[in-house]
Coordinates of C-alpha atoms in Angstrom, one line a residue:
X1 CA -116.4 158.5 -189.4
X2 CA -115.6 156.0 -192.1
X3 CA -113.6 153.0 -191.7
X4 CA -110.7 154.7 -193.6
X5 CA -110.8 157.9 -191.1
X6 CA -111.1 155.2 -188.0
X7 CA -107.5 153.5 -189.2
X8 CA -106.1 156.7 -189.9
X9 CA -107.1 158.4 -186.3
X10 CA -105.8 154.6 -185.1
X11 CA -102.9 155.9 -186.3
X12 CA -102.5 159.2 -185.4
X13 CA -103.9 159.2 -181.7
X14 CA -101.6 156.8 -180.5
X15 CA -98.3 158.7 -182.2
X16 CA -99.7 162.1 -180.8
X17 CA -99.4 160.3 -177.3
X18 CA -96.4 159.1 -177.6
X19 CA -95.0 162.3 -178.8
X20 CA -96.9 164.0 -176.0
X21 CA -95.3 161.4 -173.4
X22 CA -91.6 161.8 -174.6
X23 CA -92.5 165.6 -174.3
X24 CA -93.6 165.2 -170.7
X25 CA -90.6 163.1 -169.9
X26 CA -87.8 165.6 -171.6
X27 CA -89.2 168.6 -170.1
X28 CA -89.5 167.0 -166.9
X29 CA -85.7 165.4 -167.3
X30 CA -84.5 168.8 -169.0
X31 CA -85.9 171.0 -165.9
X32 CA -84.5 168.6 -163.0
X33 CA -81.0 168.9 -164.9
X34 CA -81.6 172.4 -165.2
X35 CA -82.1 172.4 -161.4
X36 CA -79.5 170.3 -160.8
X37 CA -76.8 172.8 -162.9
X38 CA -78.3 175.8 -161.0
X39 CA -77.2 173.8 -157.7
X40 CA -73.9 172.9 -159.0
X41 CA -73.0 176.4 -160.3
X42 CA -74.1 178.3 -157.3
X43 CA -72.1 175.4 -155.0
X44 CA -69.0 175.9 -157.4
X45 CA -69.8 179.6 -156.6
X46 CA -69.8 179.6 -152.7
X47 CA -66.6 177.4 -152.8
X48 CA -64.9 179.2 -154.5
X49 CA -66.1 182.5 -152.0
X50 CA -65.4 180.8 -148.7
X51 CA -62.0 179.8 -149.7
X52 CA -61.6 184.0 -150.9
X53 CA -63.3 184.9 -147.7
X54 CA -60.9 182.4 -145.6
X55 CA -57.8 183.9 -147.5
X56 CA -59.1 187.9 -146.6
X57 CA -59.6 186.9 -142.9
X58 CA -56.4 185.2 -142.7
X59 CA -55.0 187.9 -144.4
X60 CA -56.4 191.0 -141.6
X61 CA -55.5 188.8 -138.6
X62 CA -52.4 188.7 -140.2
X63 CA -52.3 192.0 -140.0
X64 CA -53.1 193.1 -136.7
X65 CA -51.3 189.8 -135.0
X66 CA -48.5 192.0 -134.0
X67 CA -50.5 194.3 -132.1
X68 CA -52.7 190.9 -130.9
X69 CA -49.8 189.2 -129.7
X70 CA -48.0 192.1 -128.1
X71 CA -50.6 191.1 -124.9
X72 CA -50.9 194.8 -124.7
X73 CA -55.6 195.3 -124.0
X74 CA -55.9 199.0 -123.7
X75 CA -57.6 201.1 -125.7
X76 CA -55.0 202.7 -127.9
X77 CA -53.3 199.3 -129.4
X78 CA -57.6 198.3 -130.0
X79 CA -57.6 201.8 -131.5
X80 CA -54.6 200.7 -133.7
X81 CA -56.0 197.1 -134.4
X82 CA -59.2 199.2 -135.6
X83 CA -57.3 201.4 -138.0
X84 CA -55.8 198.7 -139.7
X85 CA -59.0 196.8 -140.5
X86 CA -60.2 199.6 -141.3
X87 CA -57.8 200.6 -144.1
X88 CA -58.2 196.6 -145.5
X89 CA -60.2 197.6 -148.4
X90 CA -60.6 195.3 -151.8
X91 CA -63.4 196.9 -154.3
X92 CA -66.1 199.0 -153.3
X93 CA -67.8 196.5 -151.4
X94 CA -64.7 194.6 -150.0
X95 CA -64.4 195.5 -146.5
X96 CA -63.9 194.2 -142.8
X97 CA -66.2 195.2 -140.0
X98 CA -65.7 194.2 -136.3
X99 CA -68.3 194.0 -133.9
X100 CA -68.3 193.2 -129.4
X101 CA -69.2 190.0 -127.8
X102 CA -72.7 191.9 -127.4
X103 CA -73.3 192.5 -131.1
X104 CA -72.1 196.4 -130.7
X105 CA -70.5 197.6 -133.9
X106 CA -67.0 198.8 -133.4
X107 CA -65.6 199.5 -137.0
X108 CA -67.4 199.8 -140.2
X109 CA -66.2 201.6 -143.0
X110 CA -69.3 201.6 -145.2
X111 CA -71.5 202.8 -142.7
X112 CA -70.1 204.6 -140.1
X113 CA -73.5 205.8 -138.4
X114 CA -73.5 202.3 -137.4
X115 CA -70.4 202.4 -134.9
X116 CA -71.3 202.0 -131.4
X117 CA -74.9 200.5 -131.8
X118 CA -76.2 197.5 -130.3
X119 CA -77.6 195.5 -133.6
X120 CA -77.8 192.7 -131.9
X121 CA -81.5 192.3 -132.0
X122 CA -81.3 194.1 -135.9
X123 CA -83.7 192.1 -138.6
X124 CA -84.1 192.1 -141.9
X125 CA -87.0 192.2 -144.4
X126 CA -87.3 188.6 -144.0
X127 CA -86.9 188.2 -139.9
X128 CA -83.3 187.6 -139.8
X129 CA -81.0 188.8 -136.4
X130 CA -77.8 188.7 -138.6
X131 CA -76.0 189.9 -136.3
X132 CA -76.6 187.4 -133.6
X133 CA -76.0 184.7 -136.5
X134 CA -73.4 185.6 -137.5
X135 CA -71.8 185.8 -133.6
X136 CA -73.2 182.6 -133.2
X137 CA -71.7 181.1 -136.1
X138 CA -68.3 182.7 -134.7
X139 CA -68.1 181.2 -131.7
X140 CA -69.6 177.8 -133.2
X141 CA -66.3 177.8 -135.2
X142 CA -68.0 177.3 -138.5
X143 CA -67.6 180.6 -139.5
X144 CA -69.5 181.4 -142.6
X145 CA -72.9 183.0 -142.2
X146 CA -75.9 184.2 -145.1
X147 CA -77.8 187.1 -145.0
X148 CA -78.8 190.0 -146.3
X149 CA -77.4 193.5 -146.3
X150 CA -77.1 196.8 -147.9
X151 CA -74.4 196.6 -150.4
X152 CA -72.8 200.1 -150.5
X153 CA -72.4 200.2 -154.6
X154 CA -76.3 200.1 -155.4
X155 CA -77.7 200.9 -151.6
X156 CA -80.2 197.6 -152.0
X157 CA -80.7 194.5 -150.0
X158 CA -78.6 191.8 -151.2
X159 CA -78.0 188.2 -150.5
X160 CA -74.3 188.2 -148.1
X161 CA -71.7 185.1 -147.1
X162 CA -69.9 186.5 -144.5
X163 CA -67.0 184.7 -142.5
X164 CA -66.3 185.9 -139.0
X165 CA -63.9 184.8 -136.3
X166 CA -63.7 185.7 -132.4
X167 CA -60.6 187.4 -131.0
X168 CA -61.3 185.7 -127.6
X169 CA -58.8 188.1 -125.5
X170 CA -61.1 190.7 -126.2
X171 CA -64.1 189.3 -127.2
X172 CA -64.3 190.7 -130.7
X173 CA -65.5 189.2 -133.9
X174 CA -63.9 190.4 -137.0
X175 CA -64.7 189.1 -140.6
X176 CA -65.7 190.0 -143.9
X177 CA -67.9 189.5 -146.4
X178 CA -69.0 189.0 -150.6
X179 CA -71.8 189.8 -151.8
X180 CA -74.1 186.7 -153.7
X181 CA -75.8 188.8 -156.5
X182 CA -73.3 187.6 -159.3
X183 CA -74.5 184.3 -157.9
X184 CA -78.1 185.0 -159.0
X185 CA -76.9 186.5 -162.0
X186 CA -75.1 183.1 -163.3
X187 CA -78.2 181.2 -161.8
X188 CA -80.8 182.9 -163.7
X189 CA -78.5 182.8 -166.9
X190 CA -78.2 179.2 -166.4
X191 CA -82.0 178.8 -165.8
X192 CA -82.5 180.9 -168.9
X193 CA -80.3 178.5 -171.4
X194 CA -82.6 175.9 -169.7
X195 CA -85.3 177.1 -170.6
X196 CA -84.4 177.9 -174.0
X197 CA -83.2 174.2 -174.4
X198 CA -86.1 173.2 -173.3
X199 CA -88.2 175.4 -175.7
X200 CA -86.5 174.3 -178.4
X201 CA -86.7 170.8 -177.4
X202 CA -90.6 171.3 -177.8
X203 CA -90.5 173.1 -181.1
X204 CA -88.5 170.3 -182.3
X205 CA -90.5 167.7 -180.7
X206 CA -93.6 169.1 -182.0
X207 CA -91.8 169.4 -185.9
X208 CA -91.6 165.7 -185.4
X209 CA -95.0 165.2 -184.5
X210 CA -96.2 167.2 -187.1
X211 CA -93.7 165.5 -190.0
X212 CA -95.0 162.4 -188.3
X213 CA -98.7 162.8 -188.6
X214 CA -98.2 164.0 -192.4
X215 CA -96.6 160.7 -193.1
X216 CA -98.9 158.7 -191.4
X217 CA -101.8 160.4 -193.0
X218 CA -100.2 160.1 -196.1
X219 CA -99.1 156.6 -195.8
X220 CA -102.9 156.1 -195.2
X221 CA -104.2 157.6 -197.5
X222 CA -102.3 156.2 -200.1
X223 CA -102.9 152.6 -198.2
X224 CA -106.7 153.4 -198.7
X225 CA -106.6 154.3 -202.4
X226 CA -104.8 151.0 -202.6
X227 CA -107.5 149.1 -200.8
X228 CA -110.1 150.6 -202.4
X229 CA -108.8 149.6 -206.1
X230 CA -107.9 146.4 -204.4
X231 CA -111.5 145.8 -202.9
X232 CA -113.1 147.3 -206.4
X233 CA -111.0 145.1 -208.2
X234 CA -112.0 142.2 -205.7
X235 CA -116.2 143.0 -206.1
X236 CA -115.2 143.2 -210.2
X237 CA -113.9 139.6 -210.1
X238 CA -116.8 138.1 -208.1
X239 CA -119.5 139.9 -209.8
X240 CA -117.8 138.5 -213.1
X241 CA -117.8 135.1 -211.0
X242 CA -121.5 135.9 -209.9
X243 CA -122.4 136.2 -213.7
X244 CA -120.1 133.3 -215.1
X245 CA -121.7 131.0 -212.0
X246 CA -125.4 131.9 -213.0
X247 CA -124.3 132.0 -216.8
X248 CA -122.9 128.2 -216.2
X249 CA -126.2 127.3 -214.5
X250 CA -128.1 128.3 -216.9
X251 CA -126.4 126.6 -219.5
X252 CA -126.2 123.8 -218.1
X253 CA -130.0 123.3 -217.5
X254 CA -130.7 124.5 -220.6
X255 CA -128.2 121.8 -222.0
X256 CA -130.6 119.7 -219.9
X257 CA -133.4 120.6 -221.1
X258 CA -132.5 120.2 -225.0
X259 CA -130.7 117.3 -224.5
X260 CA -132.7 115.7 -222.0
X261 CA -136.2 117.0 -221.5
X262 CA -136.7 118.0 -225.0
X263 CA -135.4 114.7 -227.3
X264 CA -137.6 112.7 -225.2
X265 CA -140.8 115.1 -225.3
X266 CA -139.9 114.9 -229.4
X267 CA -139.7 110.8 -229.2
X268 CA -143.1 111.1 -226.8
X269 CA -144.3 113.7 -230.1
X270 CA -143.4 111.6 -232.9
X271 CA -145.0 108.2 -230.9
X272 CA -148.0 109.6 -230.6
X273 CA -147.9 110.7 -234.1
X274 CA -147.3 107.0 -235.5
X275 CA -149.7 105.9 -232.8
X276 CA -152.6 108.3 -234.9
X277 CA -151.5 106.9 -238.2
X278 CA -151.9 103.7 -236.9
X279 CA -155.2 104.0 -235.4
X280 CA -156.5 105.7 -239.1
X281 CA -155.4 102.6 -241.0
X282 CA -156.9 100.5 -238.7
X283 CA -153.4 98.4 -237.5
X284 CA -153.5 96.7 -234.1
X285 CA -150.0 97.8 -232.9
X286 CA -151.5 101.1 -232.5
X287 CA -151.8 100.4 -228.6
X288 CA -148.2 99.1 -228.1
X289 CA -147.1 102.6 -229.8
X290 CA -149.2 104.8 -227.2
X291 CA -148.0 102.5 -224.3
X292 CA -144.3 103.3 -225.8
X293 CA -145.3 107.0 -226.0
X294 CA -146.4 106.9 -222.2
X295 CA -143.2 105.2 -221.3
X296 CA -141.1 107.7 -222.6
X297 CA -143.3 110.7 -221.6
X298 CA -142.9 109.2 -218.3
X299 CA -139.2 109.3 -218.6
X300 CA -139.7 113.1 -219.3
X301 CA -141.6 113.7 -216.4
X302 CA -138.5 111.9 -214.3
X303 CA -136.2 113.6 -216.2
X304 CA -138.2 116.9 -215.5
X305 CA -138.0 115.8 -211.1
X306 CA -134.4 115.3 -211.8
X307 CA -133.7 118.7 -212.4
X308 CA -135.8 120.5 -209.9
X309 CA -134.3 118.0 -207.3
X310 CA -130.9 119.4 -208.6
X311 CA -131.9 123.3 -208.1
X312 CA -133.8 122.6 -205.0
X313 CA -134.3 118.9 -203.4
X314 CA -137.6 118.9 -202.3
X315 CA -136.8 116.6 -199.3
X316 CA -134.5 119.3 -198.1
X317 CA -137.2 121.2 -197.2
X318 CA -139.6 117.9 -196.1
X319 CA -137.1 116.3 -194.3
X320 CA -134.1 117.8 -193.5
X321 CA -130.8 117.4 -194.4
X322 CA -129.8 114.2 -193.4
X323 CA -132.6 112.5 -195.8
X324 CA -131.7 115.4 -198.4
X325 CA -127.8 113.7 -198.6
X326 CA -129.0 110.0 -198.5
X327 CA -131.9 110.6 -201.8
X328 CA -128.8 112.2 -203.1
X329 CA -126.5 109.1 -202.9
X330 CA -128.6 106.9 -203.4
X331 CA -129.5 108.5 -207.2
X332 CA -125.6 108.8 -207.4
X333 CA -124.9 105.3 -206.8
X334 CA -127.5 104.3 -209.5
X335 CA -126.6 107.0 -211.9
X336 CA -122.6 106.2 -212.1
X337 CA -122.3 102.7 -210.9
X338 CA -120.5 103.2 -208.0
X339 CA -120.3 102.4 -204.6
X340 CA -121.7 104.7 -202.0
X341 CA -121.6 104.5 -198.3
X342 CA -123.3 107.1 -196.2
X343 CA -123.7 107.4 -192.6
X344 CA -125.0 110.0 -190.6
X345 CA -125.2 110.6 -186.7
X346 CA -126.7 114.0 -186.3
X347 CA -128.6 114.7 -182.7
X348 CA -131.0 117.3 -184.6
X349 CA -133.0 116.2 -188.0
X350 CA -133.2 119.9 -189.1
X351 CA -130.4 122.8 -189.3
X352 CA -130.8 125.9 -190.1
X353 CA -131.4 126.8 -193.5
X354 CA -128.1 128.3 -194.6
X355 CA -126.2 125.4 -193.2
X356 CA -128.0 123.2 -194.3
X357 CA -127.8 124.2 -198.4
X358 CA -124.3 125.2 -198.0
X359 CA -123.9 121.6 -196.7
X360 CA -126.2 119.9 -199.5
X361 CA -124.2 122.0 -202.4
X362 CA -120.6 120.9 -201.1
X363 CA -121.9 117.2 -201.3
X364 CA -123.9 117.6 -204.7
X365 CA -120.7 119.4 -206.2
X366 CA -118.1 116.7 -203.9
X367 CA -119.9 114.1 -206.0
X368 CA -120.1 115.7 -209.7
X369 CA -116.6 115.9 -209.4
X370 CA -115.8 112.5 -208.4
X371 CA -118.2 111.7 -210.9
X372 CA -116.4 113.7 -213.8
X373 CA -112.9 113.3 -212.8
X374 CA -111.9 111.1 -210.1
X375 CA -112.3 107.8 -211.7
X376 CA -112.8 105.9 -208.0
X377 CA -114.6 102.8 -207.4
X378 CA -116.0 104.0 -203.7
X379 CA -117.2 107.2 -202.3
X380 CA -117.5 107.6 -198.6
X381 CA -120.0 110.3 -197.0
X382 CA -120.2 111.2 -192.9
X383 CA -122.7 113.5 -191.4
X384 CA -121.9 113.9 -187.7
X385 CA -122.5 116.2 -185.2
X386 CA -119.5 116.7 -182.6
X387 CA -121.0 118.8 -179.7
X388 CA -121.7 122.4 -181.2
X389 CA -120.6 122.0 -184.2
X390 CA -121.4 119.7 -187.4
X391 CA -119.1 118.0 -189.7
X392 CA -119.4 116.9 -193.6
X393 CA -116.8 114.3 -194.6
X394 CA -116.5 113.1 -198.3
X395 CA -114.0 110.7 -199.5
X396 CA -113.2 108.4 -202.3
X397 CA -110.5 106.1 -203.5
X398 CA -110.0 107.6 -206.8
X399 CA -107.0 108.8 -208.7
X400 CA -106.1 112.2 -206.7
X401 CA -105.6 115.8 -208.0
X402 CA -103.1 118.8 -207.2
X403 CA -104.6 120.5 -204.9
X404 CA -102.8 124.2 -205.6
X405 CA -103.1 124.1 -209.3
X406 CA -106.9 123.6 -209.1
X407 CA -107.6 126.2 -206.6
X408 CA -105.3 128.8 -208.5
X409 CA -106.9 128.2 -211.3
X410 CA -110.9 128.1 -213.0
X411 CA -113.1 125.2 -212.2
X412 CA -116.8 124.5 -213.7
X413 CA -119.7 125.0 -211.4
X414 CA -119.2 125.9 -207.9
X415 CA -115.7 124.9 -207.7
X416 CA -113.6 124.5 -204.8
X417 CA -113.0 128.1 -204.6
X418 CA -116.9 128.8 -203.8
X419 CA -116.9 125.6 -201.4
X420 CA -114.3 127.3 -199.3
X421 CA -116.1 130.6 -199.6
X422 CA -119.6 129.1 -198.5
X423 CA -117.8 127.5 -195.6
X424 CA -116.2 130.4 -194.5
X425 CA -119.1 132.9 -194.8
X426 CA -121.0 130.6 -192.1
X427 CA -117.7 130.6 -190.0
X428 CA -116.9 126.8 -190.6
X429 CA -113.4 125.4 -191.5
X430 CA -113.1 124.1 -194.8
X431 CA -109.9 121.3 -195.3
X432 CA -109.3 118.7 -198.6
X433 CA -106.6 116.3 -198.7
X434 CA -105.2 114.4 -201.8
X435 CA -103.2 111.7 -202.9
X436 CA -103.5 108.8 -205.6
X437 CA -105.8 106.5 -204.0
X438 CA -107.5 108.5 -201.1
X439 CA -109.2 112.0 -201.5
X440 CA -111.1 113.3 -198.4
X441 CA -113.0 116.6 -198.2
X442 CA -113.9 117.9 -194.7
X443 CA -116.1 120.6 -193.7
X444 CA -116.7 121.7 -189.8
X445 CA -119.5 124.2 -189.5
X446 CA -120.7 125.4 -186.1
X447 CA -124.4 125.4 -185.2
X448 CA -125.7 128.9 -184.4
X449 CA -127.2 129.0 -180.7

């Protein structure tokens, strides 16, 4: 992948997981409130059908209290007591049923084969002796019982709440009972919306994400076209500065060179010239004019070291940088006229080659500058070494300079702008202070290994 797709999937993956998380945590939310609504409805439900089942009982012992009451036991006023509970009918699956201390079944009107069976021990697909519970729950006083039983409208299973009550006298339970399937029915309608909320929830969740990732992709993508043209633009300026540095190099030695080099190689021509003319006509100052001529062509020759010290010091590579910095101040001090001190404290003679020309340059172009513009009477230069690292100090007592409007702007030669950039290429920190009377430059390079 390139760099560009590694931002963008940066990007991306961590969004995608955060959408996936929020996903995770609404569905999870959205189904335990789903859960939680089923509960309440079917708890609102079965309220609401033990107070109607507490209202029908109340209402068929109402019913047969006269004949309860009368203390009469024999069979004819039980007979009666049956009749009326029989006739207590509301719907098609409203009805009252009436069953012995021994779980015989005295009264149904739904199903009358069961009259006079012992159900006592009767189960259910699902193990349950609802007959027994429900005389247990009778005699606990709680009254209300589930189960399931055949509801006469469809002839299938169905869940049951049933409230029963003893008739202690004669040991008779008689309740009634509602069938739960609307129960289930509002359950499952409510677990339905659920789950359509919830569905809907993810479709939106994921029209997010999607929306998302196209602006983040787009955002990156137009971030990249912008770096790139920035970068390009970037590489255009320093190959310009790349060209304009070596352009300014060579013009300045070959300034040197005509100005330098070459007027004294023509005085050294036109001595020696003279000195031939001289010798031909037999004059006796012909010696003085070759020992003139030698002078000079020695001057070209130092002239000549000059500049090859300048694009490479020799005792750079003899004898390290420390020895490099000194030659150096030492021809500065006799070139301008001013004062130099230079101390140095390194523990190692030699660095490594890159820091050690980045180091030389900064100096050589510290001093050209003080030289052109600074118009000091001292110059300061420290070499130390401060545990890993190794630092350049260069100060004089010159005039000062705005800092800002120099670096914003175009400076001859390596300028400060390439100082700080050699600096920072070799991971060093690069700082310069001025004010009239005191300019320091400091440079802190650490020492590989």
């Amino acid at each position: 992948m390139q760099l560009k797709q590694k931002i963008v999937a940066l990007a991306i993956l961590p969004l995608l997981l955060a959408i996936a998380v929020i996903g995770a945590l609404v569905l999870t939310h959205a189904q335990r409130l789903g859960e939680q609504q089923e509960l309440l409805i079917e708890t609102s439900i079965i309220a609401s059908k033990k107070a109607e089942l507490k209202n029908y009982v109340e209402l068929g012992l109402s019913a047969v209290a006269p004949l309860y009451a009368s203390g009469r036991d024999d069979a004819v006023t039980q007979q009666q007591v049956l009749s009326i509970l029989l006739g207590l009918d509301y719907g098609s699956d409203g009805y009252f049923f009436v069953y012995d201390g021994k779980g015989r079944n005295l009264m149904h009107p739904r199903q009358p084969e069961l009259i006079g069976r012992d159900l006592v021990n009767m189960t259910n697909p699902h193990w349950v002796q609802a007959i027994q519970a429900l005389l247990l729950s009778a005699r606990s006083g709680d009254g209300f019982q589930r189960y399931q039983w055949e509801k006469p409208s469809s002839g299938q299973l169905t869940e049951k709440l049933a409230y029963v009550v003893m008739l202690e006298r004669w040991d008779w339970m008689i309740g009634t009972g509602l069938y739960l399937d609307d129960v289930e029915l509002a359950t499952q309608q409510a677990r339905a919306k659920v789950t359509e909320n919830i569905r809907s929830t993810m479709w939106a969740l994921a029209g997010v994400a999607l929306v998302a990732v196209l602006l983040v992709s787009a955002a990156g993508l137009t971030l990249n076209v912008s770096e790139q043209r920035l970068a390009d633009r970037k590489l255009q300026l320093l190959a310009q500065r790349i060209v304009s540095s070596q352009e300014e190099e060579r013009s300045r030695v070959s300034r040197e060179l005509h100005d330098g080099i070459s007027q004294l190689l023509v005085s050294v021509k036109y001595r020696l010239e003279l000195a031939c003319h001289e010798l031909e006509s037999g004059r006796s100052q012909a010696l003085e004019t070759l020992r003139g001529g030698l002078a000079r062509l020695g001057g070209a020759i130092a002239e000549v070291r000059r500049i090859s010290h300048d694009l490479r010091p020799s005792l750079l590579d003899s004898f390290g940088l420390p020895a490099a910095i000194g030659q150096l101040a030492v021809e500065f001090e006799q070139r301008s006229g001013l004062l130099v001190e230079y101390r140095q404290s390194l523990d190692m003679p030699r660095l490594p080659d890159g820091e050690s020309v980045a180091l030389f340059r900064i100096v050589q172009e510290a001093l050209a500058n003080i030289a052109r513009h600074s118009r000091a009477h001292r110059v300061s230069i420290a070499l130390e070494q401060e545990g890993s690292t190794v630092q350049l100090r260069v100060r004089d007592d010159g005039v000062g300079f705005d800092i800002a409007r120099i670096e914003q702007g175009r400076s001859s030669g390596i300028g400060l702008r390439n100082m700080r950039e050699r600096v920072e290429h070799l991971g060093g920190r690069f700082t310069l202070s001025s004010t009239p009377g005191r300019t320091e430059l400091m440079v802190s390079l650490p020492l590989p290994g």
